CSV table of C-alpha atoms in Angstrom, one decimal:
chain,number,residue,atom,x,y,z
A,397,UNK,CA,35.9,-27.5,52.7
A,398,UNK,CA,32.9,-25.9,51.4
A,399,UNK,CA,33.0,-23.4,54.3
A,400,UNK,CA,36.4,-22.1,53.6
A,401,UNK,CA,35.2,-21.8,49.9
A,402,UNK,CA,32.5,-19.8,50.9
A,403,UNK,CA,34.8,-18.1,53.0
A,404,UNK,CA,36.9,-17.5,50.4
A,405,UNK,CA,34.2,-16.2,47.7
A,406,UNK,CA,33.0,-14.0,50.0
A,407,UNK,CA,36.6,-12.5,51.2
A,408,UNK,CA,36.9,-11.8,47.0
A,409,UNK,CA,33.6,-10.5,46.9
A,410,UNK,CA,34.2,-7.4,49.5
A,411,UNK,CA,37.7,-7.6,49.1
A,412,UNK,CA,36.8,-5.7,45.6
A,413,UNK,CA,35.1,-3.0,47.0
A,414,UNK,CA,37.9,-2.9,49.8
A,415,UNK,CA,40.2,-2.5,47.1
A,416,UNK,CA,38.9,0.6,45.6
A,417,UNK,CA,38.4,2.4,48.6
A,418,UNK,CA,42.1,1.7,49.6
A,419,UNK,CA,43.2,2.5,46.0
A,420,UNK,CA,41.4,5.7,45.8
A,421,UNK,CA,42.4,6.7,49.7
A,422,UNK,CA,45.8,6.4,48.8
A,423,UNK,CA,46.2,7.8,45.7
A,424,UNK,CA,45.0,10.9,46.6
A,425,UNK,CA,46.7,11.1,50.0
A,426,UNK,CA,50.1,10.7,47.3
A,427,UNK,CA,48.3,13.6,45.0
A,428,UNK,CA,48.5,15.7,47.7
A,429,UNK,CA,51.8,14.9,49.1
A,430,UNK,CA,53.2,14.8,45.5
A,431,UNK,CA,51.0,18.2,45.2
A,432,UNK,CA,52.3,19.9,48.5
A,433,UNK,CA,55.9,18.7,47.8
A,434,UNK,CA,56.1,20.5,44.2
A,435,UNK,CA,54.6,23.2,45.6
A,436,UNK,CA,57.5,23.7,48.5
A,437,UNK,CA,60.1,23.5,45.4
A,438,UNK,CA,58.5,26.0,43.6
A,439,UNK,CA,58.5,28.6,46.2
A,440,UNK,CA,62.3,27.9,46.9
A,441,UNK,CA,62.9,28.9,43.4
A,442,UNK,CA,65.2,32.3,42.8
A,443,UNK,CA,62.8,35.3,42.6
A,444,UNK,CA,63.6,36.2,39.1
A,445,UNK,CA,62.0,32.7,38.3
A,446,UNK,CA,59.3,33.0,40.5
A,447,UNK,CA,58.0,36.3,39.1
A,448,UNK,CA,57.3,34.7,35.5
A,449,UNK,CA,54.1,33.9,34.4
A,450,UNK,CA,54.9,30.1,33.7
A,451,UNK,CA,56.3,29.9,37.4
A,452,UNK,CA,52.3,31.2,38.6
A,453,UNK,CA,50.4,29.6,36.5
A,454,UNK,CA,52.2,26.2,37.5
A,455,UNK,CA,51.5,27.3,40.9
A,456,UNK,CA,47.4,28.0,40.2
A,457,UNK,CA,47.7,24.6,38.5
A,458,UNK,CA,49.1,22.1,41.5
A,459,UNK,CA,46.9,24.3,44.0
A,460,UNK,CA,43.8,23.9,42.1
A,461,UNK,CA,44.6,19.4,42.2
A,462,UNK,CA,45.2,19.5,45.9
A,463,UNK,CA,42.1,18.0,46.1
A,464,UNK,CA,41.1,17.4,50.0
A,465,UNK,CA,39.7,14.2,51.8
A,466,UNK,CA,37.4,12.7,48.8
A,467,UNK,CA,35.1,11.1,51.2
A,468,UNK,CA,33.8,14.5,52.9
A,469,UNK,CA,34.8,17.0,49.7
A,470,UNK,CA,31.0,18.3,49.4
A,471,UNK,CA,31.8,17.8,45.1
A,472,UNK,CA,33.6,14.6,45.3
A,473,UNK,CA,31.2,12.8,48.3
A,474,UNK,CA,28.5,11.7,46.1
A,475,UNK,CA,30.1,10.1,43.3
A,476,UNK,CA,32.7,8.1,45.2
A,477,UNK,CA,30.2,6.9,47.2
A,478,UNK,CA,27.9,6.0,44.2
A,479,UNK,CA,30.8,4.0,42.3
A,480,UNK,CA,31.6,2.2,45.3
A,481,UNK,CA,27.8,1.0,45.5
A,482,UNK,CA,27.5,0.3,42.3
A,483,UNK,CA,31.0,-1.7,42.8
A,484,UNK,CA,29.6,-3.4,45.9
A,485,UNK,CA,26.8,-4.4,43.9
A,486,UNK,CA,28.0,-5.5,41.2
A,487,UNK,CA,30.9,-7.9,42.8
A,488,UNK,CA,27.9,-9.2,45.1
A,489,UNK,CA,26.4,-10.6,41.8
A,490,UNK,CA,29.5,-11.7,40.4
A,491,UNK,CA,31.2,-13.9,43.0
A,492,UNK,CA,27.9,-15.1,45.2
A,493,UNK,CA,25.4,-15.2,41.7
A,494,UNK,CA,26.0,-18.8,41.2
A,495,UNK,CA,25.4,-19.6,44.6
A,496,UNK,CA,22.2,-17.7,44.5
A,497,UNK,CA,21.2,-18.9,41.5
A,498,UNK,CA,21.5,-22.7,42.0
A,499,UNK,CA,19.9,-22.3,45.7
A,500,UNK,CA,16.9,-20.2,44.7
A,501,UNK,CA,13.6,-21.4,43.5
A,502,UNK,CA,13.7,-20.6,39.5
A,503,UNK,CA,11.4,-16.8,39.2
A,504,UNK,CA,11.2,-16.2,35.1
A,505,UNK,CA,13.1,-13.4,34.4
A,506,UNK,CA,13.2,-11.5,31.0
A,507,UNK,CA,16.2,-10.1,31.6
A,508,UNK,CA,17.8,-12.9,32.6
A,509,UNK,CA,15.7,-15.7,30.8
A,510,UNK,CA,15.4,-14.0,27.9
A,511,UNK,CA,12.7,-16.0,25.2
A,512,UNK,CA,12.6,-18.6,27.9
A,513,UNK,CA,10.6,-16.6,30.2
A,514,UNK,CA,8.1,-15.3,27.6
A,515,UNK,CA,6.2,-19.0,28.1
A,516,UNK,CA,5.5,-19.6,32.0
A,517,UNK,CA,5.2,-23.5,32.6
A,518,UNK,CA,6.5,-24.1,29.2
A,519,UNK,CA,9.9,-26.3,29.3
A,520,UNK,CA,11.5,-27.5,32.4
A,521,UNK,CA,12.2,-25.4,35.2
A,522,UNK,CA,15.7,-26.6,35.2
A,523,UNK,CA,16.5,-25.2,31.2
A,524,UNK,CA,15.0,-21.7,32.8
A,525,UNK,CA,17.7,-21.9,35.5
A,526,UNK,CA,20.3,-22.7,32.8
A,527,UNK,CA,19.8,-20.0,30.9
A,528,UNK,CA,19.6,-17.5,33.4
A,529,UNK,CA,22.7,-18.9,34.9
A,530,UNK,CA,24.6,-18.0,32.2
A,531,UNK,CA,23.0,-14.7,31.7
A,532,UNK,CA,24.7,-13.9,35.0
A,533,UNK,CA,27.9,-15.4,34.2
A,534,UNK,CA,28.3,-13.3,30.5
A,535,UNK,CA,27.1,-9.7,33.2
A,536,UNK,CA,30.2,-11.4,36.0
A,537,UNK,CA,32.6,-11.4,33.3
A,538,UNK,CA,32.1,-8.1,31.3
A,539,UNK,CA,32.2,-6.4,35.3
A,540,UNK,CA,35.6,-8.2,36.4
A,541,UNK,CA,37.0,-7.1,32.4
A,542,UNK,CA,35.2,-3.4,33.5
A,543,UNK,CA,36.7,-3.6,36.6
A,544,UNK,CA,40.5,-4.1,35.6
A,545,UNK,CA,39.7,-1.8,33.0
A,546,UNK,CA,38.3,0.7,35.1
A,547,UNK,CA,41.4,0.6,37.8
A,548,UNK,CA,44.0,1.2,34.5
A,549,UNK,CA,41.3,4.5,34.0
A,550,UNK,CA,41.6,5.7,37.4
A,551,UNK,CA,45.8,5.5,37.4
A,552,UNK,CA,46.0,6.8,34.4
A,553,UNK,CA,43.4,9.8,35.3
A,554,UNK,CA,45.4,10.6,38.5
A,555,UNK,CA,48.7,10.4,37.1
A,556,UNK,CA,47.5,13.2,34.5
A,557,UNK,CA,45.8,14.9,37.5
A,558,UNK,CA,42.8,14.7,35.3
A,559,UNK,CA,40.2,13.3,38.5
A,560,UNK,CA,36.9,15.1,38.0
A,561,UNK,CA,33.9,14.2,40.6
A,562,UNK,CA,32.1,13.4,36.7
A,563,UNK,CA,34.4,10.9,36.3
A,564,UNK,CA,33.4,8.9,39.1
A,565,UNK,CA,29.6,9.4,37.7
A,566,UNK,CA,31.1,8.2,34.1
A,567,UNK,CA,33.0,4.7,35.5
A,568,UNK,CA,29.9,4.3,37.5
A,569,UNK,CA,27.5,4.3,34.4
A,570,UNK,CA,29.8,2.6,32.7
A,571,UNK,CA,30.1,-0.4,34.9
A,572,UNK,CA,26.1,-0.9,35.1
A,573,UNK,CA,26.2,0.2,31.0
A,574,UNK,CA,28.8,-3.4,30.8
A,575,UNK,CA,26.9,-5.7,32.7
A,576,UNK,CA,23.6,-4.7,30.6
A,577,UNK,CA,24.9,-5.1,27.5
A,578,UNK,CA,27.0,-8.3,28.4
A,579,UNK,CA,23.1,-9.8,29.8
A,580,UNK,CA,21.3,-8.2,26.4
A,581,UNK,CA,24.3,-10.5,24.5
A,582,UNK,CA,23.4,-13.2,26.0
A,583,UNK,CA,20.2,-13.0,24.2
A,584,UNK,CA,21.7,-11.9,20.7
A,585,UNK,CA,24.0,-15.5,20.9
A,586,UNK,CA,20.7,-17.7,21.5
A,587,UNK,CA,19.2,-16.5,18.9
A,588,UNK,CA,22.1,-16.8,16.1
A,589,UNK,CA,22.3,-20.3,16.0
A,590,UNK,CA,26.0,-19.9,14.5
A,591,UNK,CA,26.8,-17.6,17.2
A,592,UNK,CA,25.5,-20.2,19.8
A,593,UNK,CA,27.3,-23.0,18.4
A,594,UNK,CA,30.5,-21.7,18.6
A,595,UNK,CA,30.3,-20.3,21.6
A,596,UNK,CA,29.6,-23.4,23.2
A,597,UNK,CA,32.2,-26.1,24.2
A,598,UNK,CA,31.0,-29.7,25.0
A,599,UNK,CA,32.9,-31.4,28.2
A,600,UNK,CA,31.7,-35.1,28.9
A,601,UNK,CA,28.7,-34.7,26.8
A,602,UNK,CA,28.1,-31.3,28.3
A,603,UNK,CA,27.7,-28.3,27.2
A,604,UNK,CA,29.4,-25.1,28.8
A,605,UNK,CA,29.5,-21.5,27.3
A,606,UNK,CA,33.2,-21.3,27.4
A,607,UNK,CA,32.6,-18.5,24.4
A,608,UNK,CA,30.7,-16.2,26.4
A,609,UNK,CA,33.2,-15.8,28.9
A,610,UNK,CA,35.2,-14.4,25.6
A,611,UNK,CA,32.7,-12.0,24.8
A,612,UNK,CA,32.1,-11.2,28.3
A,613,UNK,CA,36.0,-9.6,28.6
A,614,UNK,CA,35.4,-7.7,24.9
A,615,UNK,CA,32.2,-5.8,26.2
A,616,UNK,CA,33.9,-5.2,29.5
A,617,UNK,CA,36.5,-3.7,27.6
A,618,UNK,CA,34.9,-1.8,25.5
A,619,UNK,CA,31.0,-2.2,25.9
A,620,UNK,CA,30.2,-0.8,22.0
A,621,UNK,CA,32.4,-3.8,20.9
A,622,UNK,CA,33.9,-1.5,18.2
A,623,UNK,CA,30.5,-1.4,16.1
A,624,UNK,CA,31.1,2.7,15.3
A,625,UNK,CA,34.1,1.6,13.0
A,626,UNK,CA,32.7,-1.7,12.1
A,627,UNK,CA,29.6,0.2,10.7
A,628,UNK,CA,31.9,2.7,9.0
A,629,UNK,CA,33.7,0.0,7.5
A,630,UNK,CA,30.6,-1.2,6.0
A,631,UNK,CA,29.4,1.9,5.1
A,632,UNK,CA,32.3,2.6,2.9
A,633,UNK,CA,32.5,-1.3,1.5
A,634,UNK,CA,28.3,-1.6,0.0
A,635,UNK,CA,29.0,2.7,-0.6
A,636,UNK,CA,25.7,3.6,0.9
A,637,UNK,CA,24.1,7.0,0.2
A,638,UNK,CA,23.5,7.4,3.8
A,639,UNK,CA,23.6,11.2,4.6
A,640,UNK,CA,26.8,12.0,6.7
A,641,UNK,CA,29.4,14.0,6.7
A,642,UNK,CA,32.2,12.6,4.6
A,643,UNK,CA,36.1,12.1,5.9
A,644,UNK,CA,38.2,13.8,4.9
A,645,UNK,CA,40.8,12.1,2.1
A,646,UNK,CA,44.1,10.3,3.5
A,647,UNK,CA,46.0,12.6,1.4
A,648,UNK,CA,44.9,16.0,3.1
A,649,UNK,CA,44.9,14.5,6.3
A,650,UNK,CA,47.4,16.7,8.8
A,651,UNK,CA,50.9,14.8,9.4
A,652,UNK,CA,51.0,12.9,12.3
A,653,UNK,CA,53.2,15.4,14.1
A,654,UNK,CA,54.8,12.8,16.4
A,655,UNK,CA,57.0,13.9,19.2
A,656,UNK,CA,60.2,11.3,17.2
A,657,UNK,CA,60.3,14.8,15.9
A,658,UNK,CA,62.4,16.6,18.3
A,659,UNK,CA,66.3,15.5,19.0
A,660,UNK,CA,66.7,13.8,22.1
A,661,UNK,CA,63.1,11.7,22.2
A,662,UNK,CA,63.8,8.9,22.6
A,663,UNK,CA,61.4,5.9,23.0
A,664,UNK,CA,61.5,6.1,27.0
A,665,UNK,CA,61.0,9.6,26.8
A,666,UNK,CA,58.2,9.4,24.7
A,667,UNK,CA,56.4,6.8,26.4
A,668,UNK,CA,57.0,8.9,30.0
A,669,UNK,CA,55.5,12.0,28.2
A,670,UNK,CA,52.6,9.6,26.9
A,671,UNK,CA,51.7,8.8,30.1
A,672,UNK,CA,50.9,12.8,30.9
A,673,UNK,CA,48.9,12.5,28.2
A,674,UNK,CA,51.4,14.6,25.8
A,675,UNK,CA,51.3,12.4,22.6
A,676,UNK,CA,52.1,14.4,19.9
A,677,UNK,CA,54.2,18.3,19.3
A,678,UNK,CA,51.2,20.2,19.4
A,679,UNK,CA,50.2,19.4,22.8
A,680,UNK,CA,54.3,19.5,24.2
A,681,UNK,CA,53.9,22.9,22.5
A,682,UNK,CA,51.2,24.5,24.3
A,683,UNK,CA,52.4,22.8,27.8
A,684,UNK,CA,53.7,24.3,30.7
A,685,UNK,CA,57.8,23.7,31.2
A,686,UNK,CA,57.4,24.5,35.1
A,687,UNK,CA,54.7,21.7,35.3
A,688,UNK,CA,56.6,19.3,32.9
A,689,UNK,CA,59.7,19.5,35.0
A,690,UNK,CA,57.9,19.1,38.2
A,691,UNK,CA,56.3,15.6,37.0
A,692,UNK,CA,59.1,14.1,35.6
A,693,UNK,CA,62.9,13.8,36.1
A,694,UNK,CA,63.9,15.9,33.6
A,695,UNK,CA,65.9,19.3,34.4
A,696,UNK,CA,63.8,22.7,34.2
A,697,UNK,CA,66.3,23.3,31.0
A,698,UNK,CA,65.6,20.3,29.2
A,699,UNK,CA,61.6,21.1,29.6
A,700,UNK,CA,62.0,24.0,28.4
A,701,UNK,CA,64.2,23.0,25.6
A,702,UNK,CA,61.4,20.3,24.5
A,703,UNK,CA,59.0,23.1,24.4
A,704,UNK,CA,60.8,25.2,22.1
A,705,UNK,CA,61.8,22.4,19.8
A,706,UNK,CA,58.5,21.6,19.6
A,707,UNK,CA,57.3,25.3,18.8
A,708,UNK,CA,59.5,25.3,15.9
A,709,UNK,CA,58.1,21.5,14.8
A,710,UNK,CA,54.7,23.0,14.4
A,711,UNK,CA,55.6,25.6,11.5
A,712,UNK,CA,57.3,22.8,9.0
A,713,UNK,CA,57.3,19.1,8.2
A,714,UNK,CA,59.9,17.1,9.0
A,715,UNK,CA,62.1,17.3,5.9
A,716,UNK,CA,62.5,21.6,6.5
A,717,UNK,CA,62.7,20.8,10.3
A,718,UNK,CA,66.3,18.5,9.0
A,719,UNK,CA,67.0,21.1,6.8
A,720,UNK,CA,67.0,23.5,9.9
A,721,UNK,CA,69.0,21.3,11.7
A,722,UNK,CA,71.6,21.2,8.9
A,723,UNK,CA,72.5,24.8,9.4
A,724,UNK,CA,72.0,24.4,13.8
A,725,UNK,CA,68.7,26.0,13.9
A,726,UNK,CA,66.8,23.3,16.6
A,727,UNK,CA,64.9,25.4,18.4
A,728,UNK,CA,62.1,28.7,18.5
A,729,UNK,CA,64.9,31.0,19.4
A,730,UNK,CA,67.7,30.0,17.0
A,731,UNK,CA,64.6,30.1,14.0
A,732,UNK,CA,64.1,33.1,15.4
A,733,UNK,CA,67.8,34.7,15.6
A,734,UNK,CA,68.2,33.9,11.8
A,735,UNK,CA,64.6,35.4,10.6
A,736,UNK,CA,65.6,38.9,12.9
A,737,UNK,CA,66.9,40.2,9.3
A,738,UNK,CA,66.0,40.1,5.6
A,739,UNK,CA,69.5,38.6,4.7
A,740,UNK,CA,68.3,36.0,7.0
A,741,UNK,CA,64.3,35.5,5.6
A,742,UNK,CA,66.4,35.3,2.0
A,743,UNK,CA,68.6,32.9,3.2
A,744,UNK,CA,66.0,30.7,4.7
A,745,UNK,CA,63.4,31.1,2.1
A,746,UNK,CA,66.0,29.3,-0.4
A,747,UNK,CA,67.0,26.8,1.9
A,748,UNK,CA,64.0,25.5,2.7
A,749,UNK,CA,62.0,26.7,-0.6
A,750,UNK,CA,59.2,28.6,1.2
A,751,UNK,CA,58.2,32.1,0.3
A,752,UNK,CA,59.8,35.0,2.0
A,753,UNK,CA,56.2,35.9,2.8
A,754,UNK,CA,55.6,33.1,4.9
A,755,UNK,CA,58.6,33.2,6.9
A,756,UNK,CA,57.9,36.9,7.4
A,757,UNK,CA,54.4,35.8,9.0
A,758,UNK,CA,56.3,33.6,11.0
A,759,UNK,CA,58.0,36.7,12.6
A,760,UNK,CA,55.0,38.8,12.8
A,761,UNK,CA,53.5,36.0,14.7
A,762,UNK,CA,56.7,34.9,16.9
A,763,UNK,CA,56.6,38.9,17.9
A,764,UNK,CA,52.4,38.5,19.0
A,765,UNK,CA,52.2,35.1,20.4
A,766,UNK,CA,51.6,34.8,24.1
A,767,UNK,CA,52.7,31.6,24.6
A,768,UNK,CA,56.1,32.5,23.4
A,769,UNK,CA,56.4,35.4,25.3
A,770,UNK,CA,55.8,33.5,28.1
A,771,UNK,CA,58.4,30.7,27.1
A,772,UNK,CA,60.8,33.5,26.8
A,773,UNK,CA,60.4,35.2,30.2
A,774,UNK,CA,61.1,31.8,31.9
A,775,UNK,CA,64.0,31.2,29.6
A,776,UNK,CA,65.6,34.6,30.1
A,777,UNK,CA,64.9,33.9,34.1
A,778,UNK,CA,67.1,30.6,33.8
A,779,UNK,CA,69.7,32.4,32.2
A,780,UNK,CA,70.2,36.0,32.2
A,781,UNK,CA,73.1,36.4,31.4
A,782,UNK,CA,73.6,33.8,28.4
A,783,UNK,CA,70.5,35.4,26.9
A,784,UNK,CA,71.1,39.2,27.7
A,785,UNK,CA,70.7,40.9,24.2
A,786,UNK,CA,69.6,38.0,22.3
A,787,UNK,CA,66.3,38.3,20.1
A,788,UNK,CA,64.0,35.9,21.4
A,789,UNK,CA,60.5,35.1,20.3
């Protein structure tokens, strides 16, 4: 029996640094399918589409992801090797560190023994050996919370296409950064005697550190354990003349420009563009229809239709953007249809009880922005003839 659990601890043990390498292999042998197979439907696209400036730059964008074998790319080669070390090492420690701890003849350690080991020969040897062995456990459990946490990272990462060689460097660091802190905690409890007591659970008249295993998945989770906006909280509760610079006040605080804004989101929507990492109109403004209708199911229309919703959602707030919508302007290009003309600016400006001068800069800027021209070409590609004569952007 305690073969096959040996057998077992050590089939966990590699099977975690097994796991990353299949989980990065085969991610990025789906990048680059996925990355290859948008690429063929771009080029089958009609030529009128195909000789826009969206349509090239969402071209330049999926070539420059089709990232090559990671294992003998000269930038990526390094730090995939170094986070699967530092993987290997650290799920070594965390499913055979009992084993070597109980077997091995106590060596005071201060980081593992903490105030223990300042004092050679003072104490038992077996209290030493306690303490350490829970100094291990508190590191085992922030990695395995890092861990998890790390995996959610990396599919989140390469679902955005957002996989830099630094990143591998950054969850690397910040798997060794989890288990030192989650040891350096260790130290913090014993010496709050509040902290140690209730972190402690007694089971047949022995104790067991049930509440470090707690605090062992919060650092692994988040290794500062949220002291920025703990100390900020403080800060602002004792009002402290400690030189910083000051937040701004809630009540100039930009509007959460959330993308509820625009008709048609609805929650599923939302949360699919969320997971490109588009949360809010600003960034669905500035993005690329060509690339958002390549990563999701939506139609090359409806992309594009998102986009120029959310072009007109960043010059009002919500109640002019329904008072838009009352007289069918939803859009950039219906906004600016009815601002082509001064009866138009006049009949906007008391609709929505904004200055004629501000609307005005609205066209001035509609006519100079590059991002709209852009937009526009690709819309006008779509459909030439619907648009043929229409003022766009």
């Amino acid at each position: 029996m305690g073969g096959f659990l040996g057998n077992f601890v050590a089939v966990q043990g590699g099977g975690s640094v097994l796991l990353l390498i299949g989980f990065l292999v085969a991610t990025t042998l789906l990048q680059q399918r996925a990355s290859q197979q948008v690429l063929d439907v771009l080029d089958n696209l009609p030529d009128r589409v195909k000789s826009t400036e969206l349509h090239q730059a969402a071209c330049r964008y999926f070539l420059r992801r089709n990232v090559g074998n990671l294992f003998t790319s000269r930038a990526h080669v390094i730090p995939i090797w170094f986070l699967i070390v530092v993987v290997g090492g650290c799920a070594s420690v965390c499913y055979f560190g009992a084993q070597m701890v109980a077997a091995s003849e106590v060596v005071p350690s201060y980081v593992l023994g903490g105030i223990l080991a300042t004092q050679p020969g003072v104490g038992s040897a077996q209290a030493l050996q306690h303490y350490q062995s829970q100094t291990v456990f508190v590191g085992s459990m922030a990695f395995l919370a890092a861990y998890v946490w790390m995996i959610h990272q990396l599919i989140n990462r390469i679902n955005n296409d957002d996989m830099n060689p630094i990143t591998y460097y950054f969850l690397s660091i910040r798997l060794l950064a989890v288990c030192l802190v989650g040891g350096l905690s260790r130290h913090v409890v014993e010496a709050i005697p509040f902290l140690r007591d209730l972190s402690t659970v007694t089971i047949e008249g022995v104790d067991y550190p049930a509440g470090l295993a707690i605090l062992a998945f919060l650092i692994g989770w988040n290794p500062t354990l949220w002291i920025d906006e703990l100390l900020i909280k403080v800060r602002d509760l004792i009002k402290t003349q400690i030189p910083s610079q000051r937040w701004p006040d809630k009540e100039k605080l930009p509007n959460n420009m959330s993308l509820m804004l625009l008709q048609g989101m609805v929650p599923d929507k939302v949360d699919r563009l969320n997971e490109l990492n588009i949360d809010n109109v600003q960034k669905l403004a500035s993005e690329n229809p060509m690339v958002l209708w390549a990563r999701t199911s939506y139609t090359l229309d409806l992309a594009v239709d998102f986009v120029g919703q959310a072009q007109l959602a960043l010059l009002f707030d919500e109640s002019r953007l329904k008072d838009l919508g009352t007289r069918g302007i939803r859009d950039i290009w219906t906004y600016a249809l009815n601002i082509d003309s001064a009866a138009g600016v006049t009949t906007l400006s008391t609709l929505l009880d904004v200055p004629e001068q501000i609307i005005d800069s609205h066209h001035r800027r509609m006519a100079q922005c590059p991002t709209l021209a852009r937009l526009d070409e690709l819309r006008r590609a779509l459909h030439p003839v619907q648009v043929a004569g229409n003022a766009g952007p």
